[in-house]
Coordinates of C-alpha atoms in Angstrom, one line a residue:
M1 CA 0.1 -0.3 -0.2
Q2 CA 2.9 2.1 -0.9
E3 CA 3.3 3.8 -4.1
E4 CA 6.0 3.1 -6.2
A5 CA 8.1 5.6 -7.6
S6 CA 9.0 4.6 -10.9
K7 CA 5.8 4.0 -12.0
A8 CA 4.3 7.2 -10.4
L9 CA 1.1 8.3 -12.7
G10 CA 1.4 5.3 -14.4
G11 CA -2.1 3.9 -13.2
G12 CA -3.6 1.6 -10.4
S13 CA -7.0 0.0 -9.1
L14 CA -9.7 2.0 -7.1
G15 CA -11.8 -0.6 -6.1
S16 CA -14.4 -1.2 -9.3
W17 CA -12.8 1.1 -11.0
Y18 CA -9.0 2.2 -11.9
A19 CA -7.3 4.9 -12.9
P20 CA -5.5 4.8 -15.8
N21 CA -2.0 5.9 -16.9
I22 CA -2.1 9.8 -17.2
T23 CA 2.0 10.1 -17.5
S24 CA 3.4 11.8 -20.5
D25 CA 3.7 8.3 -22.6
K26 CA 2.8 8.7 -26.1
I27 CA 1.5 5.2 -26.4
S28 CA 0.3 4.0 -22.6
G29 CA -0.1 7.5 -21.5
I30 CA -1.5 10.9 -22.4
G31 CA 1.4 12.5 -24.2
N32 CA -0.4 13.2 -27.5
W33 CA -2.8 15.0 -26.1
S34 CA -2.4 18.7 -26.6
Q35 CA -2.8 20.8 -23.4
D36 CA -6.4 22.5 -24.9
E37 CA -7.4 18.8 -25.0
I38 CA -6.3 17.9 -21.3
K39 CA -8.0 21.2 -20.6
T40 CA -11.0 20.5 -22.1
Y41 CA -11.2 16.8 -20.6
L42 CA -10.2 18.2 -16.7
K43 CA -13.4 21.0 -17.2
S44 CA -15.9 18.8 -19.3
G45 CA -15.1 15.3 -18.4
H46 CA -15.2 14.6 -22.5
I47 CA -12.9 15.1 -25.4
D48 CA -14.6 13.6 -28.5
G49 CA -13.2 10.8 -30.0
L50 CA -10.9 9.9 -26.8
T51 CA -12.4 9.9 -23.7
Q52 CA -14.9 10.3 -21.0
A53 CA -15.2 10.9 -17.2
A54 CA -16.7 8.2 -14.7
G55 CA -17.0 6.7 -11.5
G56 CA -14.2 8.7 -9.4
M57 CA -12.7 10.8 -12.0
G58 CA -16.2 11.9 -13.3
E59 CA -16.8 13.1 -9.4
A60 CA -13.4 14.9 -9.6
V61 CA -14.7 16.5 -12.7
E62 CA -18.1 17.7 -11.2
H63 CA -17.1 18.3 -7.7
S64 CA -13.8 19.8 -8.5
F65 CA -11.7 20.8 -12.1
Q66 CA -14.6 22.2 -13.7
H67 CA -14.4 25.0 -10.7
L68 CA -10.6 25.6 -11.4
T69 CA -9.3 29.1 -12.6
E70 CA -7.7 29.1 -15.7
A71 CA -4.4 29.4 -14.0
D72 CA -4.5 26.4 -12.0
L73 CA -6.1 24.7 -15.7
N74 CA -3.1 25.6 -17.0
A75 CA -0.5 24.9 -14.7
L76 CA -1.9 21.5 -14.7
T77 CA -1.8 20.8 -18.4
I78 CA 1.7 21.9 -18.0
Y79 CA 2.6 19.6 -15.5
L80 CA 1.2 16.5 -17.0
A81 CA 2.8 17.1 -20.0
S82 CA 6.2 17.1 -17.8
T83 CA 6.0 14.0 -16.0
Q84 CA 7.8 11.2 -16.6
P85 CA 6.7 8.9 -19.3
V86 CA 5.4 5.3 -17.8
R87 CA 4.9 2.2 -20.7
D88 CA 2.4 -0.8 -19.6
P89 CA 4.2 -3.7 -21.0
A90 CA 0.6 -5.1 -22.2
D91 CA -0.2 -2.5 -24.3
G92 CA 3.0 -2.9 -27.0
N93 CA 2.9 -0.2 -29.3
L94 CA -0.7 0.3 -29.5
S95 CA -2.3 3.2 -27.9
R96 CA -5.7 2.9 -26.2
F97 CA -6.8 6.1 -28.0
A98 CA -6.8 4.7 -31.6
L99 CA -8.1 1.0 -31.6
G100 CA -11.3 -0.4 -33.5
Q101 CA -13.2 0.5 -36.0
P102 CA -16.8 1.0 -36.9
V103 CA -18.8 -2.5 -37.3
S104 CA -22.1 -3.4 -37.4
S105 CA -23.4 -7.2 -36.0
A106 CA -27.3 -6.6 -36.5
D107 CA -27.3 -8.7 -39.7
R108 CA -26.2 -11.5 -37.3
V109 CA -28.8 -11.1 -34.9
R110 CA -32.0 -9.8 -36.7
G111 CA -34.6 -12.1 -37.5
N112 CA -38.0 -13.5 -37.5
Q113 CA -37.5 -14.4 -33.8
P114 CA -37.0 -11.3 -30.9
I115 CA -33.8 -11.2 -29.0
R116 CA -34.4 -12.4 -25.3
S117 CA -31.8 -12.2 -22.8
E118 CA -33.9 -13.3 -19.9
D119 CA -33.3 -17.0 -19.1
N120 CA -30.9 -17.5 -22.3
P121 CA -27.7 -18.7 -21.4
D122 CA -26.6 -19.0 -25.1
I123 CA -27.3 -15.6 -26.0
S124 CA -24.0 -13.9 -27.6
G125 CA -22.2 -11.0 -26.9
A126 CA -23.5 -9.3 -30.4
E127 CA -27.0 -10.3 -29.3
L128 CA -26.8 -8.3 -25.8
F129 CA -24.9 -5.2 -27.9
T130 CA -28.0 -4.8 -30.4
G131 CA -30.3 -5.5 -27.3
N132 CA -28.8 -3.3 -25.1
C133 CA -26.5 -0.6 -26.5
A134 CA -27.3 -0.1 -29.7
S135 CA -29.9 2.2 -29.2
C136 CA -27.9 5.0 -28.0
H137 CA -24.6 4.4 -29.4
N138 CA -25.7 3.3 -33.0
Y139 CA -25.5 -0.2 -34.2
Q140 CA -21.6 0.7 -36.0
A141 CA -20.7 2.1 -32.0
Q142 CA -20.0 5.3 -33.7
G143 CA -22.1 7.0 -31.3
S144 CA -24.4 10.0 -31.3
H145 CA -23.9 12.8 -34.1
D146 CA -23.7 15.6 -31.1
G147 CA -21.0 13.4 -29.4
Y148 CA -23.4 13.0 -26.3
Y149 CA -23.1 9.0 -26.3
P150 CA -19.6 8.8 -27.8
S151 CA -18.5 6.4 -30.3
L152 CA -17.2 3.2 -28.9
W153 CA -14.1 2.8 -31.1
H154 CA -10.6 5.6 -30.4
N155 CA -12.1 5.4 -27.2
S156 CA -10.1 5.0 -24.5
V157 CA -11.9 2.7 -22.2
T158 CA -12.5 -0.3 -25.5
G159 CA -8.8 0.3 -26.0
A160 CA -7.8 -0.1 -22.8
S161 CA -5.7 -3.5 -21.5
N162 CA -7.1 -3.3 -18.4
P163 CA -11.0 -4.2 -18.4
D164 CA -12.2 -3.3 -15.2
N165 CA -13.3 0.3 -16.5
L166 CA -15.5 -1.4 -19.4
I167 CA -17.3 -3.6 -16.9
A168 CA -17.7 -0.9 -14.4
T169 CA -19.1 1.6 -16.4
I170 CA -21.6 -1.3 -18.1
L171 CA -22.4 -2.1 -14.3
F172 CA -22.8 1.5 -13.0
G173 CA -23.2 3.4 -15.8
V174 CA -22.3 7.1 -16.3
D175 CA -23.6 9.9 -13.8
R176 CA -21.9 13.7 -14.8
H177 CA -23.0 16.6 -14.1
V178 CA -20.8 19.7 -15.5
A179 CA -21.8 23.4 -16.5
G180 CA -25.5 22.6 -16.1
A181 CA -25.7 19.9 -18.2
Q182 CA -25.7 15.6 -17.4
A183 CA -23.8 13.0 -19.0
F184 CA -26.0 9.6 -18.3
M185 CA -26.0 6.3 -19.0
P186 CA -27.8 3.8 -17.1
G187 CA -26.2 0.8 -15.3
F188 CA -27.0 -2.9 -16.1
G189 CA -27.2 -4.6 -12.6
G190 CA -24.8 -2.3 -11.0
K191 CA -28.1 -1.4 -8.4
K192 CA -31.2 -3.6 -7.8
T193 CA -32.9 -0.3 -9.1
D194 CA -31.3 -0.9 -12.9
A195 CA -34.3 -1.2 -14.9
V196 CA -32.3 -3.9 -16.9
Q197 CA -30.4 -6.9 -14.8
L198 CA -27.6 -8.6 -16.7
N199 CA -26.0 -11.5 -14.7
D200 CA -22.3 -11.8 -14.6
E201 CA -22.1 -13.9 -17.6
E202 CA -23.9 -11.5 -19.7
I203 CA -21.6 -8.7 -18.9
A204 CA -18.8 -10.6 -19.5
K205 CA -20.2 -11.4 -22.7
L206 CA -20.9 -8.0 -23.6
T207 CA -17.7 -6.5 -22.4
K208 CA -15.8 -9.1 -24.0
Y209 CA -17.6 -8.7 -27.6
V210 CA -17.1 -5.1 -27.2
F211 CA -13.5 -5.5 -26.8
D212 CA -12.9 -7.6 -29.6
T213 CA -15.0 -6.1 -31.9
Y214 CA -14.4 -2.3 -31.4
G215 CA -11.0 -1.9 -29.3
R216 CA -8.4 -4.3 -28.0
P217 CA -9.4 -7.9 -28.7
Q218 CA -6.4 -9.6 -26.4
V219 CA -7.9 -8.4 -23.3
S220 CA -9.5 -11.3 -21.3
V221 CA -12.9 -11.0 -19.2
S222 CA -14.3 -13.4 -17.1
P223 CA -17.7 -13.9 -15.2
A224 CA -15.6 -14.0 -12.1
Q225 CA -13.8 -10.3 -12.7
V226 CA -17.6 -9.3 -13.1
A227 CA -18.2 -10.3 -10.0
T228 CA -15.6 -8.6 -8.6
I229 CA -16.1 -5.2 -10.0
R230 CA -19.4 -5.5 -9.0
H231 CA -18.5 -6.2 -5.3
G232 CA -15.9 -3.0 -5.1
G233 CA -13.1 -4.7 -6.6
S234 CA -10.1 -6.5 -5.4
K235 CA -9.5 -6.7 -1.9
S236 CA -5.9 -6.0 -0.4
P237 CA -4.1 -8.5 1.7
L238 CA -2.8 -5.8 3.8
L239 CA -6.0 -4.7 4.8
V240 CA -7.4 -8.1 5.6
L241 CA -4.2 -8.7 7.6
S242 CA -4.7 -5.3 9.4
R243 CA -8.2 -5.9 10.0
I244 CA -7.3 -9.6 11.5
G245 CA -4.7 -7.9 13.5
M246 CA -7.5 -5.3 14.5
A247 CA -9.7 -7.9 15.9
G248 CA -6.8 -9.9 17.5
G249 CA -5.5 -6.6 19.4
T250 CA -9.0 -6.1 20.7
I251 CA -9.6 -9.5 22.0
L252 CA -6.2 -9.3 23.6
I253 CA -7.1 -6.1 24.9
A254 CA -10.8 -7.6 26.2
L255 CA -9.1 -10.8 27.5
G256 CA -6.6 -8.6 29.5
C257 CA -9.5 -6.5 31.1
F258 CA -11.3 -9.5 32.0
W259 CA -8.5 -10.9 33.7
F260 CA -7.6 -7.4 35.5
L261 CA -11.1 -7.4 37.0
R262 CA -11.0 -10.6 38.5
T263 CA -7.7 -10.5 39.9
F264 CA -8.9 -7.3 41.3
R265 CA -12.1 -8.6 42.6
K266 CA -9.8 -11.1 44.4

């Protein structure tokens, strides 16, 4: 639970979400972003054709970054451009911002029978995408004309080497308020109140389909990974040990008090 100086700003897990690499590296980081693009992202949480903020970063934009002065934003962009580049070996030479292309699977899943996801263990990722995602992101995943719903290709989430953020976005959705406007996407089972409840296997199929079709196909996704993200992410073994230590210490204190009282009464 200590920072690795050699990997500063190189990314790390935040429970269900993953904070991506924001170093100056041109493949794994944001080294190809212009200063205006960095400022736009910090102020709005969105850059057309590149990325959008959700989870903790969405909250940071909504409650903090959008309220910064121009001077503070300029200082941040200069600092980020000056950081030591950190390359993730899993990225190879493929930037997460440039992967994927427009593809439609509608011709494979449309027909005389309606698409049904409930009680259908054989449903495919393409069917899940067409039934739950295409109405907003379009059938070639190009997003809406106004950019409100982003393209799923040339997208930092679908081009990432780590699947956590795509899984978390599908599970929990997006709800970001910036400059009086709302960016919203419903979740698909992260909350009991979600209108559509997809199980771990369905979300794994959908996530893998999106990676394979519109992003980085080398990324693996399993129902077990979805279950972990659904329940808050991987638990640190150090945290577990610390809790055991605290519990053990409490028990020892209680036994000591019991012994002291019994001795005192005698």
